[in-house]
mmCIF file of C-alpha atoms in Angstrom:
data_model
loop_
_atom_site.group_PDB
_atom_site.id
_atom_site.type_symbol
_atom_site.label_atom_id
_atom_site.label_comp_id
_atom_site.label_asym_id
_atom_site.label_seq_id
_atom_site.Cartn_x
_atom_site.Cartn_y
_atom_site.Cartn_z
ATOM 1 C CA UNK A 23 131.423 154.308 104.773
ATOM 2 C CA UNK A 24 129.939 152.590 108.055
ATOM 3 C CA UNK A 25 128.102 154.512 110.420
ATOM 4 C CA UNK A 26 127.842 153.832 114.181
ATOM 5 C CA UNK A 27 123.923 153.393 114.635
ATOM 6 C CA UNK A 28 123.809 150.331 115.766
ATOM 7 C CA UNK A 29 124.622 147.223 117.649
ATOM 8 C CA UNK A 30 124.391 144.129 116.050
ATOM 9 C CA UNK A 31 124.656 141.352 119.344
ATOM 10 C CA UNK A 32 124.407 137.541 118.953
ATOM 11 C CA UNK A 33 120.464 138.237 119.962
ATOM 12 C CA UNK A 34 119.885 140.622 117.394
ATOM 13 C CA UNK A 35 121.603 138.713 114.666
ATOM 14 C CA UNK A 36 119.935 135.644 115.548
ATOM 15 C CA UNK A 37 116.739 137.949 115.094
ATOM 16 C CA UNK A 38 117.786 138.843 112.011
ATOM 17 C CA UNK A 39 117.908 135.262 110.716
ATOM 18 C CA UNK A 40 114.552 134.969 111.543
ATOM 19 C CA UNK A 41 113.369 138.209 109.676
ATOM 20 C CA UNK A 42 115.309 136.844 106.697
ATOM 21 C CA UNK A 43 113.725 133.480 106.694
ATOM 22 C CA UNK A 44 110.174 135.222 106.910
ATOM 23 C CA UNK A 45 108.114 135.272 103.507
ATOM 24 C CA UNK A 46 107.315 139.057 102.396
ATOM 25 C CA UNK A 47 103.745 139.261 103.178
ATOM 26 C CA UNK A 48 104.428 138.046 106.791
ATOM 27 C CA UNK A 49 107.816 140.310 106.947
ATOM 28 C CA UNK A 50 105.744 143.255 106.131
ATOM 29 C CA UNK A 51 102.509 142.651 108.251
ATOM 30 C CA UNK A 52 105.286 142.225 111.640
ATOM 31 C CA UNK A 53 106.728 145.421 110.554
ATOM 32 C CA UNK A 54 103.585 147.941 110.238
ATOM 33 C CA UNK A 55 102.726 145.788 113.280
ATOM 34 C CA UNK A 56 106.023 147.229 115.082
ATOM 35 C CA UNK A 57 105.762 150.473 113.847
ATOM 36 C CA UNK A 58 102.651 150.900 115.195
ATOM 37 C CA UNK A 59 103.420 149.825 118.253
ATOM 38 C CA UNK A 60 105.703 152.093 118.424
ATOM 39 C CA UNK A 61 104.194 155.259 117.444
ATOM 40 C CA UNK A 62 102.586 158.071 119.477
ATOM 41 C CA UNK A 63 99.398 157.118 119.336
ATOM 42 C CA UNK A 64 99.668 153.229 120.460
ATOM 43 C CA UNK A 65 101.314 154.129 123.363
ATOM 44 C CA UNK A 66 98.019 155.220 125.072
ATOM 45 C CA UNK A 67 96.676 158.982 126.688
ATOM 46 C CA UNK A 68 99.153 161.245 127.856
ATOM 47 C CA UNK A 69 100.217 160.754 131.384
ATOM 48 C CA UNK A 70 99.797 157.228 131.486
ATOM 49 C CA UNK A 71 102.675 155.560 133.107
ATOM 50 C CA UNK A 72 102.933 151.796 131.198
ATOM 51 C CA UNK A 73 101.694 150.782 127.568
ATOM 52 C CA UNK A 74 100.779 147.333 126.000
ATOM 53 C CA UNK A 75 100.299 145.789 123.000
ATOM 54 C CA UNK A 76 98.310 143.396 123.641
ATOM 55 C CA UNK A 77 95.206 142.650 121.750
ATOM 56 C CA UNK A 78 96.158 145.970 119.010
ATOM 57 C CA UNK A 79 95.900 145.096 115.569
ATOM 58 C CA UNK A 80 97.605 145.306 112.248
ATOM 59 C CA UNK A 81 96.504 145.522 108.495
ATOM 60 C CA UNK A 82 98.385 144.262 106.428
ATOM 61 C CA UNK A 83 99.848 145.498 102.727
ATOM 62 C CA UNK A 84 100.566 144.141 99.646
ATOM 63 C CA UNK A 85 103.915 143.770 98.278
ATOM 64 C CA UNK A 86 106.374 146.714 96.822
ATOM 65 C CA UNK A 87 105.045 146.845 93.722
ATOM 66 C CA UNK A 88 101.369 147.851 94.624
ATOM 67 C CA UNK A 89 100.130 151.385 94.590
ATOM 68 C CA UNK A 90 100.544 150.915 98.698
ATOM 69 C CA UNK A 91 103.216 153.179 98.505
ATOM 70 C CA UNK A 92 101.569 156.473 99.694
ATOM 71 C CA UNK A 93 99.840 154.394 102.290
ATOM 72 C CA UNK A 94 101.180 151.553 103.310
ATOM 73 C CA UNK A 95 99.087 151.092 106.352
ATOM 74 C CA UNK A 96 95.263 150.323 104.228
ATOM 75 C CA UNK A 97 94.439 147.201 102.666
ATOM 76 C CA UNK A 98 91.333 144.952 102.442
ATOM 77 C CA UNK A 99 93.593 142.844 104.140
ATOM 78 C CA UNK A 100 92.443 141.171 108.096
ATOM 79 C CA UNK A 101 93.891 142.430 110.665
ATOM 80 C CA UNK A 102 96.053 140.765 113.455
ATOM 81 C CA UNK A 103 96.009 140.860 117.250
ATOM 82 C CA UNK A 104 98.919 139.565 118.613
ATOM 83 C CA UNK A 105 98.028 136.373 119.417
ATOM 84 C CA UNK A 106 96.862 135.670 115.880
ATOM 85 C CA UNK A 107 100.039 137.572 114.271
ATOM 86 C CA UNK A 108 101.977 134.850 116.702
ATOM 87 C CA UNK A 109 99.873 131.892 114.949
ATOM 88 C CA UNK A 110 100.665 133.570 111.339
ATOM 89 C CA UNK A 111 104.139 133.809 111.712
ATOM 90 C CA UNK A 112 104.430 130.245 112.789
ATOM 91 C CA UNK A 113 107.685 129.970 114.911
ATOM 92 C CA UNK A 114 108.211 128.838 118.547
ATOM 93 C CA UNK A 115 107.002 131.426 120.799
ATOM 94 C CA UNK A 116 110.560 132.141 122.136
ATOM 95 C CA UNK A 117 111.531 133.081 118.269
ATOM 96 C CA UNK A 118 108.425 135.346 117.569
ATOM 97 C CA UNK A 119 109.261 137.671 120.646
ATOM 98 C CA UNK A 120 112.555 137.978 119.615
ATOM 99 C CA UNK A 121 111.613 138.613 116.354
ATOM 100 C CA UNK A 122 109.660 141.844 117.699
ATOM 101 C CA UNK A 123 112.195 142.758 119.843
ATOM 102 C CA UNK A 124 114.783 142.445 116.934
ATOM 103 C CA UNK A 125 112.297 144.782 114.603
ATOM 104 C CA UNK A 126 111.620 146.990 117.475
ATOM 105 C CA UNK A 127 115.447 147.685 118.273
ATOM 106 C CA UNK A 128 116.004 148.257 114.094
ATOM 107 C CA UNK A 129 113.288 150.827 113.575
ATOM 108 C CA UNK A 130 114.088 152.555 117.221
ATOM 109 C CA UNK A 131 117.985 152.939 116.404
ATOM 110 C CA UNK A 132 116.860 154.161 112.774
ATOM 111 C CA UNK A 133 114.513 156.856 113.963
ATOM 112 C CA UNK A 134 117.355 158.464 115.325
ATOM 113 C CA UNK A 135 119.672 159.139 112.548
ATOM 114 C CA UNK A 136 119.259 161.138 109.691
ATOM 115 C CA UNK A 137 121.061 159.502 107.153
ATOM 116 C CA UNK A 138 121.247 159.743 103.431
ATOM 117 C CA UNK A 139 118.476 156.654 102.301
ATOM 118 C CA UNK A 140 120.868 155.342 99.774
ATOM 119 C CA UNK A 141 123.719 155.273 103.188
ATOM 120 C CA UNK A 142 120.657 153.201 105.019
ATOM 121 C CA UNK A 143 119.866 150.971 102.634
ATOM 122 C CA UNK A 144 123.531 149.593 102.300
ATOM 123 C CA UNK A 145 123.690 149.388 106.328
ATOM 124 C CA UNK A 146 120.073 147.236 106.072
ATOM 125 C CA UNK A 147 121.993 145.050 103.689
ATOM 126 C CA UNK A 148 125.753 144.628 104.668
ATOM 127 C CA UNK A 149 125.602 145.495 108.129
ATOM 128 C CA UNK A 150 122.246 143.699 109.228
ATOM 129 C CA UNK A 151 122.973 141.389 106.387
ATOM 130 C CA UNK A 152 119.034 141.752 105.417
ATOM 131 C CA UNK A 153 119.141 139.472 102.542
ATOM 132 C CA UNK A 154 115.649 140.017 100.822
ATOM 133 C CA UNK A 155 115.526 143.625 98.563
ATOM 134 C CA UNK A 156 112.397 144.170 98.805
ATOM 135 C CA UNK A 157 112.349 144.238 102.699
ATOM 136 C CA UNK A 158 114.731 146.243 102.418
ATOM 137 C CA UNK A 159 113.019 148.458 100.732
ATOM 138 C CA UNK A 160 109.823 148.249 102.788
ATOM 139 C CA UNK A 161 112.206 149.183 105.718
ATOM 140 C CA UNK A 162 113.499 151.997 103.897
ATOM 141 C CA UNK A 163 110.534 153.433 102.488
ATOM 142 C CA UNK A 164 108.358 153.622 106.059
ATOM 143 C CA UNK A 165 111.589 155.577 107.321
ATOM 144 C CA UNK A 166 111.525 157.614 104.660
ATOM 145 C CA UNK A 167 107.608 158.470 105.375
ATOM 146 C CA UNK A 168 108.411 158.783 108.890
ATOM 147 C CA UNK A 169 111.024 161.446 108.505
ATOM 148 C CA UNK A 170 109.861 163.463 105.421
ATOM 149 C CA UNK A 171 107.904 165.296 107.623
ATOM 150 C CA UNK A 172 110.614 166.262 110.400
ATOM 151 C CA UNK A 173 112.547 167.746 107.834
ATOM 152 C CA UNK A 174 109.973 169.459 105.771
ATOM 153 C CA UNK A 175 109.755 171.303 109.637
ATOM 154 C CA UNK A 176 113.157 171.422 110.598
ATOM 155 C CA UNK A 177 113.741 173.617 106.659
ATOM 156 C CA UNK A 178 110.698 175.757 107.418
ATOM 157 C CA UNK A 179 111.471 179.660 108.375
ATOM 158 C CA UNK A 180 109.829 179.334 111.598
ATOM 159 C CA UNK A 181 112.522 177.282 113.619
ATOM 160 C CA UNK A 182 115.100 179.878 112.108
ATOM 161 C CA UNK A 183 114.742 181.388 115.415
ATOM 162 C CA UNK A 184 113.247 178.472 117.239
ATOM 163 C CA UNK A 185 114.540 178.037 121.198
ATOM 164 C CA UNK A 186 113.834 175.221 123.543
ATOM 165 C CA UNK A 187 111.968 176.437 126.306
ATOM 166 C CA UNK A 188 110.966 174.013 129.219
ATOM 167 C CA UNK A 189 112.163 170.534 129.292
ATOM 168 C CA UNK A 190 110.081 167.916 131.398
ATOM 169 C CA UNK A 191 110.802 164.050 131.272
ATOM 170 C CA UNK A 192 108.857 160.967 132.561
ATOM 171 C CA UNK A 193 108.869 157.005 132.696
ATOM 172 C CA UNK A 194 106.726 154.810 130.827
ATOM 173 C CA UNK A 195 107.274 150.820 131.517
ATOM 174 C CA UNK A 196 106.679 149.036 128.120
ATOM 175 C CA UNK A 197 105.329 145.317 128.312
ATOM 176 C CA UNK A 198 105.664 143.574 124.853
ATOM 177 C CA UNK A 199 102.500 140.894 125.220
ATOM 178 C CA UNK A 200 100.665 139.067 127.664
ATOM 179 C CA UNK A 201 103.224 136.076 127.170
ATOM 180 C CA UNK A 202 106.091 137.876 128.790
ATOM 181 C CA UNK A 203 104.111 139.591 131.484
ATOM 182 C CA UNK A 204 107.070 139.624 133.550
ATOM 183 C CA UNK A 205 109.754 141.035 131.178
ATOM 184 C CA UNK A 206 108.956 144.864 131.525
ATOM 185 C CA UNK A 207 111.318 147.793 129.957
ATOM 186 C CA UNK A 208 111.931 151.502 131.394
ATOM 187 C CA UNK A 209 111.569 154.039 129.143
ATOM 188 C CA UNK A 210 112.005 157.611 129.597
ATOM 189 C CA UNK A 211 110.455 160.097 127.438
ATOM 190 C CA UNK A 212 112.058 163.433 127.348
ATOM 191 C CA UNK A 213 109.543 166.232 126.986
ATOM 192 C CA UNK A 214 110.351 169.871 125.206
ATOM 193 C CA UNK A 215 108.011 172.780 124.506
ATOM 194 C CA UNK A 216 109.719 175.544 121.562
ATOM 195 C CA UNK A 217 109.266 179.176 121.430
ATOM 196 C CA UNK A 218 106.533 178.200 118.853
ATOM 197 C CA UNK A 219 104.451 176.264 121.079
ATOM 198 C CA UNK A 220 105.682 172.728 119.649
ATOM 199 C CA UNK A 221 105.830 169.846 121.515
ATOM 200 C CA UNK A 222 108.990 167.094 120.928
ATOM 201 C CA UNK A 223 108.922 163.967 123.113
ATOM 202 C CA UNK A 224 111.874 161.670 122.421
ATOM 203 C CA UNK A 225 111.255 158.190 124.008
ATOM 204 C CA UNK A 226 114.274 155.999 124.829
ATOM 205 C CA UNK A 227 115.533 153.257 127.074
ATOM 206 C CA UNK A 228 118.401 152.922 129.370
ATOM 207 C CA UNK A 229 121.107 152.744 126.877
ATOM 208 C CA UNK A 230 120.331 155.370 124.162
ATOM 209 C CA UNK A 231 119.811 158.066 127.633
ATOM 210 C CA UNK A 232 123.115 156.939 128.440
ATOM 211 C CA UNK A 233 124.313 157.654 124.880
ATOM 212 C CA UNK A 234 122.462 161.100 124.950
ATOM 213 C CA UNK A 235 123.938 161.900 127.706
ATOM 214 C CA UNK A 236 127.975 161.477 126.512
ATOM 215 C CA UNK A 237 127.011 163.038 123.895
ATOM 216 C CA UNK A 238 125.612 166.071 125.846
ATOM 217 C CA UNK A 239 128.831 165.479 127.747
ATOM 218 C CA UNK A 240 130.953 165.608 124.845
ATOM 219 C CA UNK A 241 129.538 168.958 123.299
ATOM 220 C CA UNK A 242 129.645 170.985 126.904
ATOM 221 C CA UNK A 243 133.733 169.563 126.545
ATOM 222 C CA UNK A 244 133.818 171.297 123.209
ATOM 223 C CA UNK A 245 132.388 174.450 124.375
ATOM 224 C CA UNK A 246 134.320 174.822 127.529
ATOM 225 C CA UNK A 247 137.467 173.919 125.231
ATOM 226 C CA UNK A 248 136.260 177.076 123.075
ATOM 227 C CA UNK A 249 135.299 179.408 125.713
ATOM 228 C CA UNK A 250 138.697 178.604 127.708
ATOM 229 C CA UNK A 251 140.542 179.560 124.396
ATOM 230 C CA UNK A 252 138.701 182.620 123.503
ATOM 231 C CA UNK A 253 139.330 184.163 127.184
ATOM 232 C CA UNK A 254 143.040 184.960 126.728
ATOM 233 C CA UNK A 255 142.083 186.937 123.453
ATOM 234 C CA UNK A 256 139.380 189.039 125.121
ATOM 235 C CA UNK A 257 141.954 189.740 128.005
ATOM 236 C CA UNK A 258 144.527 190.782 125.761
ATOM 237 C CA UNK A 259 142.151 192.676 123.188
ATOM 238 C CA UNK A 260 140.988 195.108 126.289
ATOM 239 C CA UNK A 261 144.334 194.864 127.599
ATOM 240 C CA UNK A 262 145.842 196.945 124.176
ATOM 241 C CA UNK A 263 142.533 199.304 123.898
ATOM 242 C CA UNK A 264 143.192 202.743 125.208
#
């Protein structure tokens, strides 16, 4: 069974190509690099309005098989600005952005699906047509890492009776490096605050606030379908009471 998380263009399978034709080592120092671009804490102080990755750097890991699994972030390893990550990889400069914007736009669509790992691993290797298991698996197991915690919270007793209350949003502009100054991306980062005091931002760009949005769309069809069905019973039900 396929599952509709994501777009594979011309761009992105091109991309792809690239990733596959990377050796391990250099796969999986690009990756963490990616990741941590594109978690909370690279993206600057709250309240800031653009982010950058330019000069942040990367340690990188050993293969699969290492005892890296708990942490696959520490190694003895140097780490990598960008420019030197650029000069590691060793492809026209053209190639390497799209290679982060191709590993950007994988682990972004993946952090928003819940899936089964087993399900995700067969859509990393027939529908991205990742050809390499063990990046695969490196793929696979920082998602895993990444989401363990969300639904260790999600099961916990205390969002039984959890409610959204206040919703804020605002726009960060993300520039990927120094080389592509110009080339900027909106991103708008929805803000909610529960009953229990947490805080969940959910960044996204143009198309995935268009896609929460139908979706949004789509469920307030559904209830107004329900509601519009369950109004004729309620009229008759008081209609027949005494």
């Amino acid at each position: 069974m396929s599952i509709n998380w994501i777009k594979i263009t011309d761009r992105a399978r091109e991309g792809i190509k690239i990733i596959n034709a990377l050796p391990y080592d250099t796969f999986n120092t690009v990756l963490l690099y990616t990741h941590r671009q594109m978690s909370p804490s690279a993206t600057g102080a709250p309240g800031t309005s653009a982010t950058s990755t330019v000069g942040t750097s990367v340690t990188t890991t050993e293969r699969a098989d290492s005892n890296t699994d708990e942490n696959p972030t520490s190694s003895t390893e140097p780490e990598y600005t960008l420019e030197e990550l650029e000069r590691l990889v060793g492809v026209p400069r053209a190639d390497f952005l799209l290679l982060i914007k191709t590993f950007s736009y994988i682990l972004r669509r993946i952090s928003t699906f819940i899936i089964k790992p087993s399900l995700l691993q067969r859509e990393l290797r027939e529908k991205l047509q990742l050809e390499d298991e063990a990046k695969i698996d490196a793929i696979l197991r920082l998602w895993v890492r990444e989401t363990t915690p969300i639904m260790n919270n999600l099961a916990s007793k205390r969002y039984e009776s959890n409610v959204i209350e206040d919703v804020a949003w605002k726009l960060n502009m993300e520039i990927a490096s120094h080389c592509q100054q110009r080339e900027k991306t909106p991103l708008t980062v929805l803000q909610m605050k529960t009953g229990a005091g947490e805080d969940i931002n959910i960044e996204m760009n143009q198309a995935e606030l268009l896609e929460l949005y139908n979706q949004f769309e789509n469920i307030q069809g559904e209830l107004d379908a329900m509601l519009a069905m369950k109004a004729p019973e309620a009229a008759a039900s008081t209609t027949n009471n005494p």
